[in-house]
Amino acid sequence: MAVAEICIFPLGTQTPSVGKYLEPVFEVIKESGLKYMTCPMGTVVEGDIDEILALIKKCHEAIFKTGAQRVVISVRIDDRVDKELTIESKLGV
Amino acid sequence: MAVAEICIFPLGTQTPSVGKYLEPVFEVIKESGLKYMTCPMGTVVEGDIDEILALIKKCHEAIFKTGAQRVVISVRIDDRVDKELTIESKLGV
Amino acid sequence: MAVAEICIFPLGTQTPSVGKYLEPVFEVIKESGLKYMTCPMGTVVEGDIDEILALIKKCHEAIFKTGAQRVVISVRIDDRVDKELTIESKLGV
Amino acid sequence: MAVAEICIFPLGTQTPSVGKYLEPVFEVIKESGLKYMTCPMGTVVEGDIDEILALIKKCHEAIFKTGAQRVVISVRIDDRVDKELTIESKLGV
């Protein structure tokens, strides 16, 4: 199980506020069924590498459907095989 | 006011668990007086650019003091001049 | 066509030099057939989103096959629909 | 000596092409006197932590001077104390 943070920004929008472009992306993440945590600089999800990569593809589709012309997607994946990795374990909970 | 996420990993440690290297870094962030939120893939802070850069310097010092031989520090700073940016506003709270 | 940077670090490798863990990852990138550029902080590739995500999956497999117990994969994808994006265009060449 | 990649994007620029916002940032990096390498997803520089943080501050100033209203700055710093780290050594040259 990996933990990944996904951060997406559209470029070239009319205003610096990009919330409306990100709403469909949040919907895709919620509908994915993966455990997630909304953070100020991105959304963190739990899943295996295939689930995470499939989600990135859906996020990519969702934001371009909003009409965004250019998008920067930053993903950081933490994965380990020696023990279970979860959002809680990463939070030290 | 900017919002920044700081993510630090030591490389070359004896085991894949790096919590003991990060504890002093958390202390530095707490003692900074900046508003912060602990997230699974990093710690998010609020501050102006000078406060954030000064904090990164202290985090850099703190983790090398643990004996880490190599460190990767990833920082993502979101800053805007058209309106106030806070951890809450980024969370859509 | 998107341009993406892939940066991979193994954790818990006893020594801070991680070159031997990354060699198989470079092989996977070379064999992918995607255009790439080796940079100091990662390898940049050109491809559509599916090709890039498939490559990340192979890189993930390749580094765990080296015996790494924990891995952090950072990916930044720049994609646009208004015009062609290439390594050269991003370099301003 | 550390090696760092600096990647800057302005948001809300009406058009997805952001080159004119980044030109002053490149000038600041060139004038810094630090060794650098232009890469497709960012500019990589060599320097100690203080030089790198001072450069990030100047880049932050430079891009806001262009009139950008919102900016995302991503920085990844690789630093080690066990041996010299350079752009060449990171390229395996």
mmCIF file of C-alpha atoms in Angstrom:
data_model
loop_
_atom_site.group_PDB
_atom_site.id
_atom_site.type_symbol
_atom_site.label_atom_id
_atom_site.label_comp_id
_atom_site.label_asym_id
_atom_site.label_seq_id
_atom_site.Cartn_x
_atom_site.Cartn_y
_atom_site.Cartn_z
ATOM 1 C CA MET A 1 0.000 0.000 0.000
ATOM 2 C CA ALA A 2 1.369 3.401 -0.988
ATOM 3 C CA VAL A 3 0.465 6.889 0.157
ATOM 4 C CA ALA A 4 0.510 9.618 -2.483
ATOM 5 C CA GLU A 5 -0.116 13.333 -2.609
ATOM 6 C CA ILE A 6 -1.676 14.750 -5.779
ATOM 7 C CA CYS A 7 -1.413 18.502 -6.432
ATOM 8 C CA ILE A 8 -2.929 19.973 -9.614
ATOM 9 C CA PHE A 9 -2.805 23.537 -10.957
ATOM 10 C CA PRO A 10 -4.337 24.846 -14.208
ATOM 11 C CA LEU A 11 -2.292 27.513 -15.971
ATOM 12 C CA GLY A 12 -3.575 30.364 -18.115
ATOM 13 C CA THR A 13 -6.873 30.792 -16.303
ATOM 14 C CA GLN A 14 -8.590 34.192 -16.334
ATOM 15 C CA THR A 15 -8.066 34.714 -12.611
ATOM 16 C CA PRO A 16 -5.590 33.405 -10.020
ATOM 17 C CA SER A 17 -8.431 31.604 -8.206
ATOM 18 C CA VAL A 18 -8.638 28.083 -9.608
ATOM 19 C CA GLY A 19 -11.159 26.469 -7.251
ATOM 20 C CA LYS A 20 -13.774 25.891 -9.952
ATOM 21 C CA TYR A 21 -11.238 23.902 -12.025
ATOM 22 C CA LEU A 22 -10.381 21.698 -9.047
ATOM 23 C CA GLU A 23 -13.906 20.828 -7.909
ATOM 24 C CA PRO A 24 -14.389 18.097 -10.554
ATOM 25 C CA VAL A 25 -10.985 16.694 -9.568
ATOM 26 C CA PHE A 26 -12.095 16.409 -5.921
ATOM 27 C CA GLU A 27 -15.254 14.611 -7.107
ATOM 28 C CA VAL A 28 -13.142 12.093 -9.021
ATOM 29 C CA ILE A 29 -10.987 11.488 -5.935
ATOM 30 C CA LYS A 30 -14.052 11.057 -3.680
ATOM 31 C CA GLU A 31 -15.679 8.685 -6.152
ATOM 32 C CA SER A 32 -12.515 6.606 -6.439
ATOM 33 C CA GLY A 33 -13.292 4.869 -3.184
ATOM 34 C CA LEU A 34 -9.709 5.297 -2.057
ATOM 35 C CA LYS A 35 -9.144 6.635 1.435
ATOM 36 C CA TYR A 36 -8.114 10.286 1.149
ATOM 37 C CA MET A 37 -7.242 13.367 3.198
ATOM 38 C CA THR A 38 -7.662 16.896 1.863
ATOM 39 C CA CYS A 39 -4.589 18.947 2.665
ATOM 40 C CA PRO A 40 -3.807 22.600 1.915
ATOM 41 C CA MET A 41 -1.282 21.826 -0.834
ATOM 42 C CA GLY A 42 -2.848 18.696 -2.315
ATOM 43 C CA THR A 43 -4.969 15.637 -1.641
ATOM 44 C CA VAL A 44 -3.368 12.584 -0.087
ATOM 45 C CA VAL A 45 -4.668 9.136 -1.003
ATOM 46 C CA GLU A 46 -3.943 5.558 0.060
ATOM 47 C CA GLY A 47 -3.832 2.783 -2.505
ATOM 48 C CA ASP A 48 -1.561 0.460 -4.398
ATOM 49 C CA ILE A 49 0.481 1.847 -7.279
ATOM 50 C CA ASP A 50 -2.078 0.801 -9.904
ATOM 51 C CA GLU A 51 -4.946 2.471 -8.047
ATOM 52 C CA ILE A 52 -2.923 5.667 -7.635
ATOM 53 C CA LEU A 53 -1.850 5.820 -11.284
ATOM 54 C CA ALA A 54 -5.428 5.137 -12.438
ATOM 55 C CA LEU A 55 -6.629 7.987 -10.213
ATOM 56 C CA ILE A 56 -4.031 10.385 -11.662
ATOM 57 C CA LYS A 57 -5.325 9.543 -15.142
ATOM 58 C CA LYS A 58 -8.906 10.358 -14.063
ATOM 59 C CA CYS A 59 -7.800 13.611 -12.400
ATOM 60 C CA HIS A 60 -5.983 14.541 -15.637
ATOM 61 C CA GLU A 61 -9.165 13.894 -17.648
ATOM 62 C CA ALA A 62 -11.384 15.745 -15.154
ATOM 63 C CA ILE A 63 -9.406 18.979 -15.128
ATOM 64 C CA PHE A 64 -9.061 19.172 -18.904
ATOM 65 C CA LYS A 65 -12.854 18.675 -19.150
ATOM 66 C CA THR A 66 -13.232 21.970 -17.248
ATOM 67 C CA GLY A 67 -11.710 23.764 -20.212
ATOM 68 C CA ALA A 68 -8.264 24.236 -18.693
ATOM 69 C CA GLN A 69 -5.733 24.642 -21.501
ATOM 70 C CA ARG A 70 -2.610 23.731 -19.548
ATOM 71 C CA VAL A 71 -2.192 21.754 -16.335
ATOM 72 C CA VAL A 72 0.669 20.952 -13.985
ATOM 73 C CA ILE A 73 0.207 17.747 -11.958
ATOM 74 C CA SER A 74 2.651 17.065 -9.127
ATOM 75 C CA VAL A 75 2.538 13.660 -7.469
ATOM 76 C CA ARG A 76 4.668 12.333 -4.637
ATOM 77 C CA ILE A 77 4.325 8.627 -3.917
ATOM 78 C CA ASP A 78 5.750 6.989 -0.764
ATOM 79 C CA ASP A 79 5.737 3.212 -0.942
ATOM 80 C CA ARG A 80 7.407 0.486 1.138
ATOM 81 C CA VAL A 81 7.464 -3.286 1.252
ATOM 82 C CA ASP A 82 8.825 -3.821 4.756
ATOM 83 C CA LYS A 83 5.642 -2.733 6.526
ATOM 84 C CA GLU A 84 2.152 -1.253 6.005
ATOM 85 C CA LEU A 85 2.009 2.422 5.028
ATOM 86 C CA THR A 86 -1.174 4.379 5.727
ATOM 87 C CA ILE A 87 -2.303 7.971 6.064
ATOM 88 C CA GLU A 88 -2.457 7.406 9.840
ATOM 89 C CA SER A 89 0.997 5.839 10.068
ATOM 90 C CA LYS A 90 2.438 8.759 8.069
ATOM 91 C CA LEU A 91 0.716 11.171 10.475
ATOM 92 C CA GLY A 92 2.252 9.290 13.386
ATOM 93 C CA VAL A 93 -1.253 8.581 14.698
ATOM 94 C CA MET B 1 1.128 35.588 3.160
ATOM 95 C CA ALA B 2 2.212 32.338 1.523
ATOM 96 C CA VAL B 3 1.340 28.734 2.287
ATOM 97 C CA ALA B 4 4.133 26.185 1.866
ATOM 98 C CA GLU B 5 4.532 22.450 2.252
ATOM 99 C CA ILE B 6 7.880 21.150 3.492
ATOM 100 C CA CYS B 7 8.743 17.467 2.947
ATOM 101 C CA ILE B 8 12.101 16.114 4.133
ATOM 102 C CA PHE B 9 13.639 12.644 3.690
ATOM 103 C CA PRO B 10 17.051 11.467 4.905
ATOM 104 C CA LEU B 11 18.830 9.044 2.560
ATOM 105 C CA GLY B 12 21.230 6.278 3.523
ATOM 106 C CA THR B 13 19.695 5.544 6.913
ATOM 107 C CA GLN B 14 20.050 2.058 8.400
ATOM 108 C CA THR B 15 16.336 1.332 8.111
ATOM 109 C CA PRO B 16 13.490 2.603 5.909
ATOM 110 C CA SER B 17 11.798 4.115 8.969
ATOM 111 C CA VAL B 18 12.998 7.688 9.306
ATOM 112 C CA GLY B 19 10.751 9.019 12.076
ATOM 113 C CA LYS B 20 13.595 9.604 14.546
ATOM 114 C CA TYR B 21 15.340 11.861 11.983
ATOM 115 C CA LEU B 22 12.190 13.925 11.476
ATOM 116 C CA GLU B 23 11.275 14.512 15.130
ATOM 117 C CA PRO B 24 13.778 17.362 15.605
ATOM 118 C CA VAL B 25 12.463 18.902 12.375
ATOM 119 C CA PHE B 26 8.903 18.897 13.761
ATOM 120 C CA GLU B 27 10.213 20.573 16.921
ATOM 121 C CA VAL B 28 11.799 23.333 14.852
ATOM 122 C CA ILE B 29 8.537 23.867 12.963
ATOM 123 C CA LYS B 30 6.503 23.972 16.198
ATOM 124 C CA GLU B 31 8.940 26.391 17.811
ATOM 125 C CA SER B 32 8.860 28.662 14.768
ATOM 126 C CA GLY B 33 5.591 30.164 15.895
ATOM 127 C CA LEU B 34 4.227 29.861 12.376
ATOM 128 C CA LYS B 35 0.792 28.344 11.965
ATOM 129 C CA TYR B 36 1.210 24.773 10.683
ATOM 130 C CA MET B 37 -0.708 21.617 9.771
ATOM 131 C CA THR B 38 0.850 18.171 9.861
ATOM 132 C CA CYS B 39 -0.056 16.263 6.725
ATOM 133 C CA PRO B 40 0.845 12.710 5.655
ATOM 134 C CA MET B 41 3.343 13.822 3.002
ATOM 135 C CA GLY B 42 4.755 16.935 4.647
ATOM 136 C CA THR B 43 4.067 19.800 7.002
ATOM 137 C CA VAL B 44 2.219 22.848 5.718
ATOM 138 C CA VAL B 45 3.018 26.260 7.170
ATOM 139 C CA GLU B 46 1.704 29.799 6.758
ATOM 140 C CA GLY B 47 4.079 32.736 6.627
ATOM 141 C CA ASP B 48 5.662 35.321 4.382
ATOM 142 C CA ILE B 49 8.457 34.231 2.064
ATOM 143 C CA ASP B 50 11.193 35.290 4.483
ATOM 144 C CA GLU B 51 9.655 33.341 7.374
ATOM 145 C CA ILE B 52 9.292 30.237 5.184
ATOM 146 C CA LEU B 53 12.848 30.381 3.850
ATOM 147 C CA ALA B 54 14.217 30.925 7.374
ATOM 148 C CA LEU B 55 12.269 27.880 8.537
ATOM 149 C CA ILE B 56 13.649 25.735 5.703
ATOM 150 C CA LYS B 57 17.155 26.720 6.780
ATOM 151 C CA LYS B 58 16.413 25.628 10.386
ATOM 152 C CA CYS B 59 14.866 22.355 9.193
ATOM 153 C CA HIS B 60 17.999 21.738 7.101
ATOM 154 C CA GLU B 61 20.190 22.311 10.163
ATOM 155 C CA ALA B 62 17.992 20.175 12.428
ATOM 156 C CA ILE B 63 18.001 17.072 10.255
ATOM 157 C CA PHE B 64 21.753 17.140 9.624
ATOM 158 C CA LYS B 65 22.245 17.428 13.424
ATOM 159 C CA THR B 66 20.569 14.000 13.731
ATOM 160 C CA GLY B 67 23.519 12.478 11.888
ATOM 161 C CA ALA B 68 21.777 12.117 8.542
ATOM 162 C CA GLN B 69 24.412 12.040 5.797
ATOM 163 C CA ARG B 70 22.188 13.015 2.892
ATOM 164 C CA VAL B 71 18.848 14.813 2.824
ATOM 165 C CA VAL B 72 16.248 15.633 0.188
ATOM 166 C CA ILE B 73 14.072 18.659 0.998
ATOM 167 C CA SER B 74 11.038 19.313 -1.204
ATOM 168 C CA VAL B 75 9.186 22.592 -0.758
ATOM 169 C CA ARG B 76 6.121 23.861 -2.589
ATOM 170 C CA ILE B 77 5.221 27.498 -1.955
ATOM 171 C CA ASP B 78 1.872 28.993 -3.042
ATOM 172 C CA ASP B 79 1.833 32.781 -2.806
ATOM 173 C CA ARG B 80 -0.513 35.444 -4.156
ATOM 174 C CA VAL B 81 -0.859 39.203 -3.956
ATOM 175 C CA ASP B 82 -4.477 39.593 -5.036
ATOM 176 C CA LYS B 83 -5.934 38.219 -1.795
ATOM 177 C CA GLU B 84 -5.073 36.581 1.551
ATOM 178 C CA LEU B 85 -3.880 32.968 1.381
ATOM 179 C CA THR B 86 -4.224 30.790 4.477
ATOM 180 C CA ILE B 87 -4.262 27.111 5.383
ATOM 181 C CA GLU B 88 -8.043 27.432 5.857
ATOM 182 C CA SER B 89 -8.608 29.176 2.523
ATOM 183 C CA LYS B 90 -6.558 26.494 0.769
ATOM 184 C CA LEU B 91 -8.669 23.814 2.498
ATOM 185 C CA GLY B 92 -11.790 25.605 1.288
ATOM 186 C CA VAL B 93 -12.854 26.015 4.930
ATOM 187 C CA MET C 1 1.845 15.389 -25.568
ATOM 188 C CA ALA C 2 2.978 15.977 -21.998
ATOM 189 C CA VAL C 3 6.428 16.503 -20.539
ATOM 190 C CA ALA C 4 7.117 14.935 -17.147
ATOM 191 C CA GLU C 5 9.997 14.777 -14.718
ATOM 192 C CA ILE C 6 10.440 11.577 -12.707
ATOM 193 C CA CYS C 7 12.601 11.671 -9.559
ATOM 194 C CA ILE C 8 13.048 8.505 -7.490
ATOM 195 C CA PHE C 9 14.840 8.022 -4.149
ATOM 196 C CA PRO C 10 15.143 4.758 -2.188
ATOM 197 C CA LEU C 11 15.150 5.102 1.610
ATOM 198 C CA GLY C 12 16.945 2.935 4.176
ATOM 199 C CA THR C 13 19.812 1.967 1.893
ATOM 200 C CA GLN C 14 22.507 2.095 4.627
ATOM 201 C CA THR C 15 24.696 4.296 2.388
ATOM 202 C CA PRO C 16 23.718 7.736 1.027
ATOM 203 C CA SER C 17 24.867 6.819 -2.496
ATOM 204 C CA VAL C 18 21.885 5.321 -4.302
ATOM 205 C CA GLY C 19 23.216 5.060 -7.868
ATOM 206 C CA LYS C 20 23.036 1.256 -7.971
ATOM 207 C CA TYR C 21 19.319 1.386 -7.140
ATOM 208 C CA LEU C 22 18.644 3.890 -9.923
ATOM 209 C CA GLU C 23 20.538 2.149 -12.757
ATOM 210 C CA PRO C 24 17.707 -0.344 -13.485
ATOM 211 C CA VAL C 25 15.273 2.604 -13.478
ATOM 212 C CA PHE C 26 17.343 4.394 -16.143
ATOM 213 C CA GLU C 27 17.325 1.175 -18.210
ATOM 214 C CA VAL C 28 13.530 1.033 -18.029
ATOM 215 C CA ILE C 29 13.297 4.672 -19.152
ATOM 216 C CA LYS C 30 15.733 4.107 -22.050
ATOM 217 C CA GLU C 31 13.889 0.953 -23.156
ATOM 218 C CA SER C 32 10.534 2.768 -23.019
ATOM 219 C CA GLY C 33 11.212 4.356 -26.389
ATOM 220 C CA LEU C 34 10.010 7.699 -25.069
ATOM 221 C CA LYS C 35 12.199 10.706 -25.732
ATOM 222 C CA TYR C 36 14.049 11.583 -22.514
ATOM 223 C CA MET C 37 16.629 13.951 -21.031
ATOM 224 C CA THR C 38 18.716 13.059 -17.992
ATOM 225 C CA CYS C 39 18.768 15.981 -15.587
ATOM 226 C CA PRO C 40 20.528 16.359 -12.230
ATOM 227 C CA MET C 41 17.332 16.091 -10.173
ATOM 228 C CA GLY C 42 15.386 13.626 -12.295
ATOM 229 C CA THR C 43 14.761 12.318 -15.788
ATOM 230 C CA VAL C 44 12.429 14.230 -18.080
ATOM 231 C CA VAL C 45 10.355 12.339 -20.630
ATOM 232 C CA GLU C 46 7.925 13.239 -23.416
ATOM 233 C CA GLY C 47 4.784 11.221 -23.949
ATOM 234 C CA ASP C 48 1.038 11.224 -23.572
ATOM 235 C CA ILE C 49 -0.437 10.728 -20.112
ATOM 236 C CA ASP C 50 -0.915 6.981 -20.592
ATOM 237 C CA GLU C 51 2.691 6.469 -21.704
ATOM 238 C CA ILE C 52 3.980 8.488 -18.738
ATOM 239 C CA LEU C 53 1.825 6.657 -16.176
ATOM 240 C CA ALA C 54 2.837 3.280 -17.655
ATOM 241 C CA LEU C 55 6.498 4.309 -17.371
ATOM 242 C CA ILE C 56 6.059 5.325 -13.714
ATOM 243 C CA LYS C 57 4.622 1.883 -13.013
ATOM 244 C CA LYS C 58 7.683 0.224 -14.626
ATOM 245 C CA CYS C 59 10.071 2.481 -12.716
ATOM 246 C CA HIS C 60 8.230 1.554 -9.488
ATOM 247 C CA GLU C 61 8.682 -2.149 -10.294
ATOM 248 C CA ALA C 62 12.316 -1.738 -11.329
ATOM 249 C CA ILE C 63 13.478 -0.024 -8.151
ATOM 250 C CA PHE C 64 11.718 -2.450 -5.823
ATOM 251 C CA LYS C 65 13.381 -5.320 -7.752
ATOM 252 C CA THR C 66 16.744 -3.910 -6.618
ATOM 253 C CA GLY C 67 15.810 -4.794 -3.055
ATOM 254 C CA ALA C 68 14.909 -1.260 -1.975
ATOM 255 C CA GLN C 69 12.494 -1.472 0.966
ATOM 256 C CA ARG C 70 11.019 2.013 0.677
ATOM 257 C CA VAL C 71 10.840 4.410 -2.252
ATOM 258 C CA VAL C 72 9.724 7.994 -2.794
ATOM 259 C CA ILE C 73 8.692 8.780 -6.387
ATOM 260 C CA SER C 74 8.112 12.424 -7.299
ATOM 261 C CA VAL C 75 6.545 13.196 -10.664
ATOM 262 C CA ARG C 76 5.711 16.560 -12.186
ATOM 263 C CA ILE C 77 3.640 16.474 -15.367
ATOM 264 C CA ASP C 78 3.141 19.546 -17.577
ATOM 265 C CA ASP C 79 0.433 19.038 -20.199
ATOM 266 C CA ARG C 80 -1.462 21.396 -22.491
ATOM 267 C CA VAL C 81 -4.060 21.158 -25.222
ATOM 268 C CA ASP C 82 -3.606 24.539 -26.891
ATOM 269 C CA LYS C 83 -0.274 23.675 -28.505
ATOM 270 C CA GLU C 84 2.468 21.024 -28.739
ATOM 271 C CA LEU C 85 4.663 20.612 -25.648
ATOM 272 C CA THR C 86 8.117 19.082 -26.060
ATOM 273 C CA ILE C 87 11.401 18.888 -24.191
ATOM 274 C CA GLU C 88 12.792 21.415 -26.715
ATOM 275 C CA SER C 89 9.858 23.817 -26.374
ATOM 276 C CA LYS C 90 10.188 23.682 -22.581
ATOM 277 C CA LEU C 91 13.907 24.434 -22.931
ATOM 278 C CA GLY C 92 13.045 27.404 -25.140
ATOM 279 C CA VAL C 93 15.095 25.806 -27.937
ATOM 280 C CA MET D 1 27.378 21.961 -1.436
ATOM 281 C CA ALA D 2 23.766 21.233 -2.367
ATOM 282 C CA VAL D 3 22.075 20.812 -5.726
ATOM 283 C CA ALA D 4 18.558 22.199 -6.073
ATOM 284 C CA GLU D 5 15.913 22.371 -8.753
ATOM 285 C CA ILE D 6 13.692 25.463 -8.855
ATOM 286 C CA CYS D 7 10.398 25.300 -10.787
ATOM 287 C CA ILE D 8 8.110 28.343 -10.881
ATOM 288 C CA PHE D 9 4.635 28.739 -12.389
ATOM 289 C CA PRO D 10 2.462 31.882 -12.361
ATOM 290 C CA LEU D 11 -1.288 31.297 -12.129
ATOM 291 C CA GLY D 12 -4.122 33.383 -13.588
ATOM 292 C CA THR D 13 -2.122 34.674 -16.543
ATOM 293 C CA GLN D 14 -5.025 34.539 -19.045
ATOM 294 C CA THR D 15 -2.847 32.593 -21.515
ATOM 295 C CA PRO D 16 -1.217 29.204 -20.859
ATOM 296 C CA SER D 17 2.146 30.404 -22.195
ATOM 297 C CA VAL D 18 4.089 31.835 -19.272
ATOM 298 C CA GLY D 19 7.525 32.392 -20.811
ATOM 299 C CA LYS D 20 7.413 36.191 -20.421
ATOM 300 C CA TYR D 21 6.870 35.790 -16.663
ATOM 301 C CA LEU D 22 9.848 33.428 -16.347
ATOM 302 C CA GLU D 23 12.418 35.458 -18.306
ATOM 303 C CA PRO D 24 13.207 37.809 -15.391
ATOM 304 C CA VAL D 25 13.559 34.738 -13.159
ATOM 305 C CA PHE D 26 16.164 33.247 -15.511
ATOM 306 C CA GLU D 27 18.031 36.573 -15.444
ATOM 307 C CA VAL D 28 18.127 36.481 -11.644
ATOM 308 C CA ILE D 29 19.471 32.921 -11.714
ATOM 309 C CA LYS D 30 22.146 33.812 -14.300
ATOM 310 C CA GLU D 31 23.188 36.891 -12.345
ATOM 311 C CA SER D 32 23.435 34.902 -9.123
ATOM 312 C CA GLY D 33 26.808 33.578 -10.125
ATOM 313 C CA LEU D 34 25.796 30.095 -9.065
ATOM 314 C CA LYS D 35 26.488 27.253 -11.476
ATOM 315 C CA TYR D 36 23.181 26.287 -13.124
ATOM 316 C CA MET D 37 21.663 23.998 -15.744
ATOM 317 C CA THR D 38 18.433 24.808 -17.552
ATOM 318 C CA CYS D 39 16.202 21.744 -17.632
ATOM 319 C CA PRO D 40 12.741 21.262 -19.187
ATOM 320 C CA MET D 41 10.919 21.217 -15.826
ATOM 321 C CA GLY D 42 13.039 23.682 -13.880
ATOM 322 C CA THR D 43 16.479 25.174 -13.414
ATOM 323 C CA VAL D 44 19.049 23.259 -11.382
ATOM 324 C CA VAL D 45 21.619 25.190 -9.373
ATOM 325 C CA GLU D 46 24.636 24.336 -7.216
ATOM 326 C CA GLY D 47 25.285 26.189 -3.988
ATOM 327 C CA ASP D 48 25.182 25.957 -0.233
ATOM 328 C CA ILE D 49 21.807 26.137 1.497
ATOM 329 C CA ASP D 50 22.100 29.866 2.184
ATOM 330 C CA GLU D 51 22.909 30.675 -1.451
ATOM 331 C CA ILE D 52 19.987 28.539 -2.646
ATOM 332 C CA LEU D 53 17.486 30.079 -0.217
ATOM 333 C CA ALA D 54 18.684 33.604 -1.108
ATOM 334 C CA LEU D 55 18.184 32.765 -4.793
ATOM 335 C CA ILE D 56 14.642 31.489 -4.168
ATOM 336 C CA LYS D 57 13.849 34.804 -2.468
ATOM 337 C CA LYS D 58 15.133 36.736 -5.527
ATOM 338 C CA CYS D 59 13.181 34.499 -7.916
ATOM 339 C CA HIS D 60 10.053 35.116 -5.805
ATOM 340 C CA GLU D 61 10.605 38.883 -6.059
ATOM 341 C CA ALA D 62 11.375 38.756 -9.784
ATOM 342 C CA ILE D 63 8.233 36.916 -10.821
ATOM 343 C CA PHE D 64 5.906 39.091 -8.749
ATOM 344 C CA LYS D 65 7.536 42.168 -10.344
ATOM 345 C CA THR D 66 6.233 40.879 -13.716
ATOM 346 C CA GLY D 67 2.704 41.475 -12.464
ATOM 347 C CA ALA D 68 1.915 37.835 -11.732
ATOM 348 C CA GLN D 69 -0.842 37.707 -9.085
ATOM 349 C CA ARG D 70 -0.233 34.166 -7.868
ATOM 350 C CA VAL D 71 2.843 31.966 -8.057
ATOM 351 C CA VAL D 72 3.675 28.368 -7.210
ATOM 352 C CA ILE D 73 7.365 27.735 -6.492
ATOM 353 C CA SER D 74 8.528 24.127 -6.205
ATOM 354 C CA VAL D 75 12.039 23.483 -4.946
ATOM 355 C CA ARG D 76 13.824 20.175 -4.428
ATOM 356 C CA ILE D 77 17.142 20.349 -2.591
ATOM 357 C CA ASP D 78 19.572 17.407 -2.434
ATOM 358 C CA ASP D 79 22.330 17.921 0.099
ATOM 359 C CA ARG D 80 24.901 15.591 1.665
ATOM 360 C CA VAL D 81 27.775 15.859 4.083
ATOM 361 C CA ASP D 82 29.597 12.620 3.309
ATOM 362 C CA LYS D 83 30.913 13.783 -0.073
ATOM 363 C CA GLU D 84 30.791 16.603 -2.652
ATOM 364 C CA LEU D 85 27.532 16.939 -4.602
ATOM 365 C CA THR D 86 27.605 18.695 -7.966
ATOM 366 C CA ILE D 87 25.487 18.962 -11.096
ATOM 367 C CA GLU D 88 28.043 16.683 -12.823
ATOM 368 C CA SER D 89 28.054 14.100 -10.031
ATOM 369 C CA LYS D 90 24.255 14.010 -10.085
ATOM 370 C CA LEU D 91 24.372 13.502 -13.860
ATOM 371 C CA GLY D 92 26.820 10.636 -13.337
ATOM 372 C CA VAL D 93 29.350 12.506 -15.493
#
